[in-house]
Coordinates of C-alpha atoms and ligand atoms in Angstrom, one line a residue:
Chain A
M1 CA 15.2 2.4 32.8
K2 CA 12.4 4.6 34.0
R3 CA 9.1 2.9 33.1
L4 CA 6.4 4.8 31.3
R5 CA 3.6 5.8 33.7
V6 CA 0.3 5.1 31.9
A7 CA -3.4 5.5 32.6
I8 CA -5.8 3.5 30.5
T9 CA -9.5 3.8 30.6
G10 CA -12.7 3.3 28.6
L11 CA -15.6 5.7 28.2
T12 CA -18.7 4.8 26.2
S13 CA -17.4 1.8 24.4
C14 CA -17.3 -2.0 24.2
S15 CA -13.8 -2.2 25.9
G16 CA -12.6 -4.0 22.8
C17 CA -9.6 -1.7 22.3
Q18 CA -8.4 -2.3 25.9
L19 CA -9.0 -6.0 25.3
A20 CA -6.9 -5.8 22.2
L21 CA -4.0 -4.7 24.3
L22 CA -4.7 -7.4 26.9
N23 CA -4.7 -9.9 24.1
C24 CA -1.1 -9.2 23.4
E25 CA -0.3 -12.1 25.6
A26 CA 3.1 -12.9 24.1
E27 CA 4.3 -9.4 24.5
L28 CA 2.8 -8.4 27.9
P29 CA 5.6 -9.7 30.1
Q30 CA 8.1 -7.6 28.2
L31 CA 5.7 -4.7 28.0
L32 CA 5.4 -4.7 31.8
E33 CA 9.1 -4.2 32.1
L34 CA 8.7 -1.0 30.1
V35 CA 5.3 0.3 31.1
D36 CA 3.9 0.9 34.5
F37 CA 0.1 0.6 34.1
R38 CA -0.8 2.9 37.1
F39 CA -4.5 3.2 36.3
F40 CA -6.2 0.5 34.2
P41 CA -9.5 -0.3 35.9
M42 CA -10.4 -3.0 33.3
A43 CA -7.2 -4.9 34.1
C44 CA -6.0 -4.1 37.6
S45 CA -7.3 -2.9 40.9
P46 CA -7.3 -0.8 42.9
A47 CA -7.8 2.0 40.4
T48 CA -7.4 5.4 41.9
L49 CA -6.3 8.4 40.0
E50 CA -2.8 9.7 40.7
S51 CA -1.4 13.2 40.2
D52 CA 0.5 12.6 37.0
Y53 CA 1.0 10.2 34.1
D54 CA 3.3 10.2 31.1
A55 CA 0.4 9.2 28.9
A56 CA -3.3 8.5 29.2
L57 CA -4.8 6.1 26.6
V58 CA -8.5 6.6 26.3
E59 CA -11.0 4.3 24.6
G60 CA -14.6 5.2 23.7
C61 CA -16.6 8.3 23.1
L62 CA -18.1 10.8 25.5
S63 CA -21.8 10.5 26.2
M64 CA -22.2 11.1 29.9
P65 CA -21.2 14.0 32.2
H66 CA -19.1 11.8 34.5
E67 CA -17.1 10.6 31.5
Q68 CA -16.4 14.2 30.6
E69 CA -15.1 14.8 34.2
L70 CA -12.9 11.7 34.0
L71 CA -11.5 12.8 30.6
L72 CA -10.8 16.3 31.8
S73 CA -9.0 15.1 34.9
L74 CA -6.9 12.6 32.9
R75 CA -6.1 15.4 30.5
K76 CA -4.9 17.6 33.4
R77 CA -2.7 14.8 34.8
S78 CA -1.1 13.5 31.6
R79 CA 1.7 14.7 29.4
Y80 CA 0.1 13.0 26.4
L81 CA -3.5 12.0 25.8
V82 CA -4.1 9.4 23.1
A83 CA -7.4 8.6 21.6
V84 CA -7.5 4.8 21.1
G85 CA -9.9 3.3 18.7
T86 CA -12.6 4.5 16.3
C87 CA -15.1 5.6 19.0
A88 CA -12.5 7.8 20.7
A89 CA -11.3 9.1 17.3
W90 CA -14.6 9.6 15.5
G91 CA -17.5 8.8 17.7
G92 CA -17.9 5.2 16.4
V93 CA -20.9 3.0 16.6
A94 CA -22.3 4.7 19.7
A95 CA -22.8 7.8 17.7
L96 CA -24.7 5.9 15.0
K97 CA -28.0 7.7 15.9
N98 CA -26.6 11.1 16.6
D99 CA -28.9 12.6 13.9
Q100 CA -32.0 11.5 15.9
D101 CA -33.7 13.1 18.9
R102 CA -31.9 12.0 22.1
E103 CA -35.0 12.0 24.3
Q104 CA -36.9 9.8 21.8
L105 CA -34.0 7.4 21.7
R106 CA -33.9 7.3 25.5
Q107 CA -37.6 6.5 25.6
Q108 CA -37.2 3.8 23.0
V109 CA -34.6 2.0 25.1
Y110 CA -35.6 2.7 28.7
G111 CA -39.3 3.3 28.3
T112 CA -41.4 6.4 28.9
D113 CA -42.1 5.9 32.6
S114 CA -38.5 5.5 33.5
T115 CA -38.0 7.9 36.4
A116 CA -34.3 7.2 36.8
A117 CA -32.5 10.2 35.5
L118 CA -30.3 9.0 32.7
E119 CA -28.0 11.8 31.9
T120 CA -26.6 11.3 28.4
F121 CA -25.8 13.5 25.5
S122 CA -25.1 12.8 21.8
P123 CA -21.8 10.8 21.7
L124 CA -18.8 12.9 20.9
P125 CA -15.2 12.0 19.9
L126 CA -12.6 13.0 22.5
N127 CA -11.2 15.9 20.5
A128 CA -14.6 17.7 20.8
V129 CA -13.7 18.3 24.4
V130 CA -10.0 18.0 25.0
Q131 CA -6.8 18.4 23.1
V132 CA -5.8 15.0 21.7
D133 CA -2.1 14.5 21.1
A134 CA -2.3 11.4 19.0
T135 CA -4.8 9.0 17.6
V136 CA -4.7 5.2 17.0
T137 CA -7.8 4.4 15.1
G138 CA -9.4 1.0 14.5
C139 CA -12.3 -1.1 15.7
P140 CA -10.2 -2.3 17.5
P141 CA -6.7 -1.1 16.6
E142 CA -4.2 -3.6 15.4
K143 CA -2.0 -5.2 18.1
E144 CA 1.2 -3.9 16.5
E145 CA -0.2 -0.4 16.6
L146 CA -0.9 -0.5 20.3
I147 CA 2.5 -2.0 21.1
G148 CA 4.1 0.6 18.7
L149 CA 2.3 3.3 20.5
L150 CA 3.7 2.3 23.9
T151 CA 7.3 1.7 22.7
G152 CA 7.1 5.0 20.8
L153 CA 5.9 6.9 23.9
L154 CA 8.7 5.4 25.9
K155 CA 11.1 7.1 23.5
G156 CA 9.1 10.3 23.7
S157 CA 7.6 10.0 20.2
L158 CA 4.0 10.0 19.1
P159 CA 2.7 7.7 16.3
T160 CA 1.9 9.3 13.0
L161 CA -1.5 8.7 11.6
I162 CA -1.5 6.8 8.4
S163 CA -2.8 9.0 5.7
Y164 CA -3.6 6.5 2.9
P165 CA -6.6 4.4 2.5
V166 CA -7.3 0.7 3.0
C167 CA -7.1 0.2 -0.8
T168 CA -3.3 0.9 -0.8
E169 CA -2.7 -2.0 1.6
C170 CA -5.2 -4.1 -0.2
R171 CA -3.3 -3.6 -3.4
M172 CA 0.1 -4.2 -1.7
K173 CA -1.3 -7.6 -0.7
E174 CA -2.3 -8.2 -4.3
T175 CA -5.8 -8.9 -3.3
L176 CA -8.7 -9.1 -5.7
C177 CA -10.5 -5.8 -5.7
L178 CA -14.0 -6.4 -4.6
L179 CA -15.2 -3.0 -5.7
T180 CA -13.9 -3.1 -9.3
E181 CA -14.1 -6.8 -9.9
R182 CA -17.1 -7.8 -7.9
S183 CA -19.1 -4.6 -7.7
A184 CA -19.2 -4.8 -3.9
L185 CA -19.9 -1.8 -1.8
C186 CA -16.3 -1.6 -0.4
L187 CA -15.5 1.4 1.6
G188 CA -11.7 0.9 1.3
P189 CA -11.1 4.0 -0.9
L190 CA -12.5 6.3 1.8
T191 CA -11.2 4.5 4.9
L192 CA -7.9 5.1 6.7
G193 CA -5.5 2.2 6.3
G194 CA -3.4 0.5 8.9
C195 CA -5.3 -2.7 9.3
G196 CA -3.5 -4.3 6.4
A197 CA -6.8 -4.5 4.5
L198 CA -8.0 -7.2 6.8
C199 CA -11.5 -7.6 5.4
P200 CA -10.9 -7.5 1.6
A201 CA -8.0 -9.9 2.1
L202 CA -10.6 -12.3 3.5
G203 CA -13.0 -11.6 0.7
V204 CA -15.3 -9.3 2.7
P205 CA -15.8 -5.6 1.7
C206 CA -14.3 -2.9 4.0
E207 CA -16.9 -1.6 6.4
G208 CA -15.0 1.6 7.0
C209 CA -14.2 0.8 10.7
R210 CA -11.1 3.0 10.9
G211 CA -12.8 6.2 9.9
P212 CA -12.3 8.7 7.1
V213 CA -9.0 9.0 5.2
P214 CA -7.7 12.6 4.8
E215 CA -8.8 14.3 1.6
A216 CA -11.4 11.6 0.9
N217 CA -12.9 12.2 -2.5
L218 CA -16.5 11.4 -1.4
A219 CA -18.1 12.8 -4.6
E220 CA -16.1 10.6 -7.0
A221 CA -16.4 7.6 -4.7
M222 CA -20.2 8.1 -4.7
E223 CA -20.1 8.3 -8.5
I224 CA -18.3 5.0 -8.6
Y225 CA -20.7 3.4 -6.1
L226 CA -23.6 4.6 -8.1
Q227 CA -22.2 3.0 -11.3
K228 CA -22.0 -0.2 -9.3
G229 CA -25.6 0.1 -8.4
Y230 CA -25.5 1.6 -4.9
A231 CA -27.6 4.6 -4.1
Q232 CA -25.9 7.5 -2.4
E233 CA -28.0 7.1 0.8
A234 CA -27.1 3.4 1.1
A235 CA -23.4 4.2 0.8
C236 CA -23.6 7.1 3.3
E237 CA -25.5 5.0 5.8
R238 CA -22.7 2.4 5.6
L239 CA -20.1 5.1 6.1
R240 CA -21.8 6.7 9.1
R241 CA -21.8 3.4 10.9
F242 CA -18.4 4.2 12.3
C243 CA -18.2 8.0 11.8
P244 CA -21.3 10.1 12.1
G245 CA -19.5 13.0 10.3
W246 CA -19.9 11.6 6.8
R247 CA -22.3 13.5 4.7
A248 CA -22.5 13.4 0.9
Chain B
M25 CA 18.3 -19.8 -34.0
R26 CA 17.5 -21.9 -31.0
Y27 CA 13.9 -22.9 -30.9
M28 CA 11.7 -25.0 -28.5
E29 CA 8.4 -26.7 -29.4
I30 CA 5.7 -25.7 -27.0
S31 CA 5.0 -29.4 -26.1
K32 CA 8.4 -29.3 -24.3
L33 CA 7.3 -26.5 -21.9
Q34 CA 6.9 -28.8 -18.9
R35 CA 10.3 -30.3 -19.4
L36 CA 11.8 -26.8 -19.8
L37 CA 10.2 -25.7 -16.5
D38 CA 11.6 -28.8 -14.7
L39 CA 15.0 -27.9 -16.0
L40 CA 14.7 -24.4 -14.8
R41 CA 13.5 -25.6 -11.4
Q42 CA 16.9 -27.3 -10.9
Q43 CA 18.5 -23.9 -11.2
G44 CA 16.5 -22.1 -8.5
E45 CA 13.1 -21.2 -7.2
L46 CA 10.9 -20.8 -10.3
H47 CA 8.3 -18.0 -10.2
S48 CA 6.0 -17.0 -12.9
P49 CA 2.5 -15.6 -13.5
V50 CA 0.0 -18.0 -11.9
L51 CA -3.8 -17.6 -12.2
G52 CA -5.3 -17.7 -8.7
D53 CA -8.7 -19.2 -7.7
D54 CA -9.9 -15.7 -7.2
G55 CA -9.2 -14.8 -10.8
V56 CA -6.1 -12.6 -10.0
T57 CA -2.9 -13.5 -11.8
R58 CA 0.1 -13.0 -9.6
F59 CA 3.8 -13.7 -9.9
E60 CA 4.4 -16.6 -7.5
L61 CA 6.1 -19.9 -7.0
L62 CA 5.2 -22.2 -9.8
P63 CA 4.5 -25.6 -8.3
P64 CA 5.6 -28.7 -10.4
G65 CA 2.8 -29.8 -12.7
K66 CA 1.2 -26.4 -12.9
L67 CA 1.5 -24.3 -16.0
P68 CA 2.3 -20.6 -15.9
D69 CA -0.5 -18.2 -16.9
L70 CA 1.2 -17.1 -20.1
A71 CA -2.1 -15.8 -21.6
A72 CA -2.4 -13.1 -18.9
I73 CA -1.5 -9.7 -20.2
R74 CA -0.5 -8.5 -16.7
T75 CA -0.1 -9.6 -13.2
Q76 CA -1.7 -7.4 -10.6
L77 CA 1.6 -6.5 -8.9
P78 CA 4.7 -6.1 -11.1
P79 CA 7.9 -8.0 -10.4
K80 CA 9.2 -5.1 -8.4
K81 CA 7.7 -6.9 -5.4
Y82 CA 10.6 -9.3 -5.5
L83 CA 13.2 -6.5 -5.3
L84 CA 11.5 -4.0 -3.0
H85 CA 9.1 -5.6 -0.7
P86 CA 5.9 -3.6 0.1
Q87 CA 7.2 -3.2 3.6
E88 CA 10.6 -4.3 4.8
T89 CA 13.2 -3.7 7.5
I90 CA 16.1 -1.8 6.1
L91 CA 18.1 -1.3 9.3
T92 CA 18.2 -2.9 12.7
Y93 CA 19.6 -1.2 15.7
Q94 CA 21.1 -2.9 18.8
A95 CA 22.7 -0.9 21.6
D96 CA 26.0 -2.9 21.3
A97 CA 26.1 -3.5 17.6
G98 CA 24.7 -0.2 16.3
Y99 CA 22.9 0.0 12.9
R100 CA 23.0 -3.0 10.6
V101 CA 21.6 -3.7 7.2
P102 CA 19.7 -7.0 7.7
L103 CA 21.3 -8.8 4.7
A104 CA 20.3 -12.4 4.3
T105 CA 21.3 -15.0 1.7
V106 CA 18.9 -14.8 -1.1
P107 CA 18.3 -18.1 -2.9
A108 CA 18.6 -18.2 -6.6
M109 CA 15.3 -17.3 -8.2
I110 CA 14.2 -17.5 -11.8
L111 CA 11.4 -15.2 -13.0
F112 CA 9.8 -16.8 -16.0
G113 CA 7.3 -15.1 -18.2
L114 CA 8.2 -11.4 -17.8
H115 CA 6.7 -9.3 -20.5
P116 CA 8.9 -6.6 -22.1
C117 CA 7.3 -3.8 -20.1
D118 CA 8.2 -5.7 -16.9
L119 CA 11.7 -6.3 -18.0
A120 CA 11.9 -2.6 -18.8
G121 CA 10.5 -1.9 -15.3
I122 CA 13.3 -3.9 -13.7
S123 CA 15.9 -2.1 -15.9
Y124 CA 14.5 1.2 -14.7
L125 CA 14.7 0.1 -11.0
D126 CA 18.3 -1.1 -11.6
R127 CA 19.2 2.5 -12.6
I128 CA 17.8 3.9 -9.4
F129 CA 18.9 1.2 -6.9
L130 CA 22.2 0.1 -8.5
G131 CA 23.4 3.5 -9.5
D132 CA 26.0 5.5 -7.6
E133 CA 25.3 4.0 -4.3
P134 CA 23.8 0.6 -4.7
D135 CA 21.1 -0.3 -2.3
Q136 CA 22.4 -3.4 -0.5
L137 CA 19.1 -5.1 -0.1
Y138 CA 18.1 -4.5 -3.7
L139 CA 21.5 -5.6 -4.9
S140 CA 21.4 -8.9 -2.9
R141 CA 18.0 -9.8 -4.4
R142 CA 18.7 -8.6 -7.9
A143 CA 21.9 -10.7 -8.0
A144 CA 19.9 -13.8 -7.2
L145 CA 17.4 -13.2 -10.1
T146 CA 17.5 -14.7 -13.5
L147 CA 15.1 -12.9 -15.9
I148 CA 13.3 -14.8 -18.6
G149 CA 11.1 -12.7 -20.8
V150 CA 8.2 -13.9 -22.9
S151 CA 6.6 -11.9 -25.8
C152 CA 3.0 -10.9 -25.5
T153 CA 0.2 -9.2 -27.4
P154 CA -0.8 -5.8 -26.0
D155 CA -4.4 -5.1 -25.0
E156 CA -6.5 -1.9 -24.8
F157 CA -4.8 -0.8 -21.6
C158 CA -1.2 -1.2 -22.8
S159 CA 0.7 1.8 -24.2
C160 CA 3.8 0.1 -25.3
R161 CA 3.1 1.0 -28.9
L162 CA 2.4 4.7 -28.2
Y163 CA 5.7 6.5 -27.7
P164 CA 8.6 7.1 -30.0
S165 CA 11.5 5.7 -28.0
P166 CA 12.7 2.1 -28.3
L167 CA 12.7 -0.3 -25.4
E168 CA 15.5 -0.7 -23.0
A169 CA 14.9 -3.9 -21.2
W170 CA 17.7 -6.1 -19.9
Y171 CA 17.1 -9.8 -19.7
D172 CA 19.0 -13.1 -19.5
L173 CA 16.8 -15.0 -22.0
F174 CA 13.9 -13.8 -24.1
F175 CA 11.3 -16.2 -25.5
Q176 CA 9.5 -15.0 -28.6
Q177 CA 6.3 -16.9 -28.9
S178 CA 5.4 -18.2 -32.4
V179 CA 2.8 -20.5 -33.8
D180 CA 4.0 -23.8 -32.2
G181 CA 6.8 -22.8 -30.0
I182 CA 9.3 -20.2 -28.9
A183 CA 12.4 -18.7 -30.3
V184 CA 15.1 -17.9 -27.8
S185 CA 17.4 -14.8 -27.6
I186 CA 20.2 -14.6 -25.2
G187 CA 20.7 -11.3 -23.4
S188 CA 23.5 -11.9 -21.0
P189 CA 26.4 -14.3 -20.0
R190 CA 24.1 -15.8 -17.4
G191 CA 21.6 -16.4 -20.1
A192 CA 24.2 -18.1 -22.3
E193 CA 25.1 -20.4 -19.4
L194 CA 21.5 -21.2 -18.8
M195 CA 21.0 -22.1 -22.5
K196 CA 23.6 -24.9 -22.1
I197 CA 21.4 -26.5 -19.5
L198 CA 18.3 -26.1 -21.5
D199 CA 19.9 -27.5 -24.6
D200 CA 18.0 -30.8 -24.2
V201 CA 14.7 -29.2 -25.2
M202 CA 16.1 -26.9 -27.9
E203 CA 16.6 -27.4 -31.6
E204 CA 18.0 -25.3 -34.4
R205 CA 15.6 -23.7 -36.8
E206 CA 15.8 -21.1 -39.5
L207 CA 13.3 -18.5 -38.5
L208 CA 12.4 -15.1 -39.7
L209 CA 10.8 -13.4 -36.7
P210 CA 8.7 -10.4 -37.4
E211 CA 10.5 -7.2 -36.3
D212 CA 9.4 -6.1 -32.9
T213 CA 7.6 -2.8 -33.6
R214 CA 6.8 -1.9 -30.0
C215 CA 8.2 1.3 -28.7
F216 CA 8.7 1.9 -25.1
F217 CA 9.6 4.7 -22.9
G218 CA 12.9 3.6 -21.5
R219 CA 15.7 5.3 -23.3
K220 CA 17.1 8.8 -22.8
I221 CA 15.1 11.3 -24.9
P222 CA 15.6 15.0 -25.4
L223 CA 13.4 16.7 -22.9
P224 CA 10.7 19.1 -24.0
P225 CA 10.9 22.4 -22.2
E226 CA 9.8 22.3 -18.6
S227 CA 7.2 25.1 -19.2
E228 CA 5.1 22.6 -21.2
L229 CA 4.1 21.1 -17.9
D230 CA 2.4 24.3 -17.0
Q231 CA 0.7 24.4 -13.7
G232 CA -2.2 26.0 -15.4
L233 CA -3.1 23.0 -17.6
P234 CA -6.7 22.2 -16.9
E235 CA -5.8 18.4 -17.0
W236 CA -4.3 18.5 -13.5
Q237 CA -7.5 19.7 -12.0
V238 CA -9.6 17.2 -14.0
L239 CA -7.4 14.3 -12.9
A240 CA -7.4 15.4 -9.3
G241 CA -11.2 15.7 -9.3
H242 CA -11.7 12.1 -10.4
C243 CA -8.9 10.5 -8.4
I244 CA -10.1 8.8 -5.2
G245 CA -6.5 8.6 -3.9
C246 CA -6.6 4.8 -3.6
G247 CA -3.0 4.4 -4.4
A248 CA -3.4 1.5 -6.9
C249 CA -1.7 3.3 -9.7
S250 CA 1.6 3.5 -8.0
V251 CA 1.4 0.3 -6.0
C252 CA 0.9 -1.6 -9.2
C253 CA 3.3 0.4 -11.3
P254 CA 6.5 -1.5 -12.2
T255 CA 8.7 1.7 -11.9
C256 CA 7.1 3.5 -8.9
S257 CA 9.6 3.0 -6.2
C258 CA 9.1 5.9 -3.7
F259 CA 9.0 4.7 -0.1
D260 CA 8.3 6.1 3.3
V261 CA 10.7 5.5 6.2
L262 CA 9.5 4.6 9.7
E263 CA 11.3 3.6 12.8
F264 CA 10.0 1.5 15.7
G265 CA 11.4 0.8 19.1
G266 CA 11.7 -2.8 20.2
L267 CA 10.1 -4.4 23.2
D268 CA 13.4 -4.8 25.0
G269 CA 13.5 -1.0 25.4
S270 CA 16.8 -0.5 23.5
S271 CA 16.7 -2.1 20.0
A272 CA 14.9 -0.5 17.1
E273 CA 13.9 -1.3 13.5
R274 CA 13.8 1.0 10.5
L275 CA 11.3 0.1 7.9
R276 CA 10.5 1.3 4.4
R277 CA 7.1 1.0 2.9
W278 CA 5.8 1.8 -0.6
D279 CA 4.6 5.3 -0.9
N280 CA 2.6 7.2 -3.5
C281 CA 3.3 10.8 -4.6
L282 CA -0.5 11.4 -4.8
F283 CA -0.8 11.0 -1.0
R284 CA -0.8 14.1 1.1
S285 CA 1.9 12.7 3.4
H286 CA 4.3 12.2 0.5
A287 CA 5.4 15.9 0.3
E288 CA 4.7 16.8 3.9
V289 CA 7.6 18.0 6.1
A290 CA 8.0 18.9 9.7
G291 CA 5.5 21.3 11.0
G292 CA 2.8 20.1 8.7
M293 CA 4.2 22.1 5.7
S294 CA 3.8 20.6 2.3
F295 CA 5.5 21.0 -1.0
Q296 CA 2.5 19.7 -2.9
K297 CA -0.6 20.9 -1.1
D298 CA -3.3 19.8 -3.3
R299 CA -3.9 16.7 -5.5
A300 CA -3.8 18.7 -8.7
Q301 CA -0.2 19.7 -7.9
R302 CA 0.6 16.2 -7.0
F303 CA -0.7 14.9 -10.4
R304 CA 1.6 17.3 -12.2
Y305 CA 4.5 16.1 -10.0
R306 CA 3.6 12.5 -10.7
Y307 CA 3.4 13.1 -14.4
R308 CA 6.8 14.9 -14.4
H309 CA 8.5 12.1 -12.6
K310 CA 6.8 9.3 -14.6
Y311 CA 7.3 10.8 -18.1
R312 CA 10.3 13.0 -17.8
G313 CA 12.2 11.6 -14.8
F314 CA 14.4 13.4 -12.4
G315 CA 17.3 12.5 -10.0
Q316 CA 19.2 9.4 -11.2
V317 CA 16.6 8.9 -13.9
K318 CA 16.5 12.5 -15.3
G319 CA 15.5 12.2 -18.9
V320 CA 14.6 8.6 -18.6
P321 CA 10.8 8.2 -18.9
G322 CA 9.5 5.8 -16.3
C323 CA 6.4 4.6 -18.0
T324 CA 6.9 1.2 -19.6
G325 CA 3.4 1.0 -21.0
C326 CA 2.3 -2.0 -18.9
G327 CA -1.2 -0.5 -18.5
R328 CA -1.6 -1.4 -14.8
C329 CA -2.4 2.1 -13.7
R330 CA -5.3 2.2 -16.1
A331 CA -6.5 -1.4 -15.6
F332 CA -6.6 -1.1 -11.8
C333 CA -7.7 2.5 -11.4
P334 CA -11.2 2.4 -9.9
A335 CA -11.9 5.8 -11.4
G336 CA -10.8 4.7 -14.8
L337 CA -8.1 7.4 -15.1
D338 CA -5.9 7.3 -18.1
L339 CA -2.9 9.6 -18.8
R340 CA -2.4 8.4 -22.3
A341 CA -4.2 11.3 -24.0
L342 CA -2.2 13.8 -21.9
A343 CA 1.1 12.0 -22.6
G344 CA 0.3 12.0 -26.3
K345 CA -0.3 15.7 -26.2
L346 CA 2.8 16.6 -24.2
E347 CA 5.3 14.0 -25.3
G348 CA 4.3 13.6 -29.0
D349 CA 2.5 10.5 -30.2
A350 CA 4.2 8.0 -32.4
S351 CA 0.9 6.8 -33.9
Ligands
LIG429 S1 -11.3 -4.4 -2.4 FE1 -11.9 -2.5 -1.4 S2 -10.1 -1.9 -0.2 FE2 -9.4 -3.4 -1.7 S3 -8.7 -2.2 -3.4 FE3 -10.8 -2.8 -3.8 S4 -12.0 -1.0 -3.0 FE4 -10.0 -0.9 -2.2
LIG430 S1 -10.8 -3.5 6.0 FE1 -12.1 -1.8 6.7 S2 -13.6 -2.7 8.0 FE2 -11.9 -4.2 7.8 S3 -10.6 -3.8 9.6 FE3 -9.8 -2.6 7.8 S4 -10.8 -0.6 8.0 FE4 -11.9 -2.0 9.3
LIG431 S1 2.7 4.6 -15.5 FE1 1.1 3.0 -15.8 S2 1.4 2.1 -17.8 FE2 3.2 3.3 -17.2 S3 4.5 1.7 -16.3 FE3 3.4 2.7 -14.6 S4 1.6 1.4 -14.3 FE4 2.5 0.8 -16.3
LIG432 S1 -5.5 4.4 -9.2 FE1 -6.7 6.1 -10.0 S2 -8.0 6.7 -8.2 FE2 -6.4 5.4 -7.4 S3 -4.8 6.9 -6.8 FE3 -4.3 6.3 -8.9 S4 -5.3 7.8 -10.2 FE4 -6.2 8.0 -8.2

């Protein structure tokens, strides 16, 4: 069988999504039979760009000009471009301070007398710059999602984005609802599912790491949070941790 | 009538355990009551009005493989032997829920997976006292709930009704803990949706009813109402390729008609674009039924959708208005 020619790279990110794939230790030998990782700087050298790929999997958001160049050249060379992880999909934690002045932030971190030109811009999700064919969200995505993405691509199909919230999976697991029973600030109702309600199942409220669910009813959720004693700003701040786009 | 003193409950449970895996409502450390394996020595949580998930979880798993594909063998239903299981402590609404699912999954073309699990189940009902979320007293149609045995709780024990040949067989085994008593049980006055009713005209579910918008405005789309409903049984179908490059698995996963994806078709088109439309659709299916259950209302009154809705939504007022209220 023809192996899937894949490029994997990370832009501004923690490399956790790529690591999640490398952590699929039991599956990697079989995966290597099906997938030819042609460009995967984090895992194999040498890493030089080739003329074409069946798919490019890109982790992280865009915050530097050279990242934009790399992304554009991967887009040109790949049949499919997949945003992998919350940063690539929504901006993620790197975009946490997008509402603040960039130059001030730079000075806070690198000092005022720093002469080295640090060319950065406010972090953007991939679809702000290129066409994204599919998204696998998560911080990091679940192992099954990454393997499913690759075996799907091998058959020429793209993964469908789950459209229901974490709550649905939480209820399917018959977990205690931390929002209604413990008045915790759980972001489950507003957050895309797919993680199997990992956090609430362990007794920890959902932090919203997978980004916004389609048709999120923010107004009513805020009403419920308020009834539980959380001010709108506190809830919004929590939401923006993984997706700067949230505004109440 | 056959009667058991409550002091003999442990002995009864031990006898039942010899007939199969015994599952009943169990109060967890986290305060949630769930149907689960009842370990010897532990008492079932018979005081609980409702478990969080209904017993449908035994018949339709939240997510399960329904077909496997192998290049040489083609598609196969992954049928496995299901060990005999006894569900003890089912309230009438949950029995009615299983009866409703039976209509859907054991109708014209029985679902093999459902059938294999259903055949392994023995259903033992227990009477209960409705709380503020229950609506089993509201509607004017009598309960249709199939059971093998039903235990009517009274002051110091339970009176047993037999509902099936399997129940009659089981009673022989339970005879040790039973005695004969002359009892006059109060007539069961509960009314359930669950039997065919004459349908009010379709036009009554007018798209223009303001209720649909109001419900949609408050719903946060969490999915709890259908996940926890004993009769909601819509599922999504997904297929995944195996790591060997040739095999595949087809899954079904519980779905909810309030989700955008539920009515979405190829090309991003949708039959129910906004949540208000979807509420009307949900109402229509739940209270009027269609397909195999046309005319069979699918609300058993268990109250889960109300008890677990984070937005506190309650369709009782609307149902009272549209279906006629018995009270
Ligand atoms: S604990 Fe959180 S994720 Fe789970 S049902 Fe409650 S609000 Fe939803
Ligand atoms: S429960 Fe929420 S925070 Fe936890 S993994 Fe899932 S989406 Fe992320
Ligand atoms: S609609 Fe609500 S009350 Fe009726 S059976 Fe379903 S969960 Fe129970
Ligand atoms: S439980 Fe309530 S908020 Fe959640 S989907 Fe159902 S109606 Fe909407």
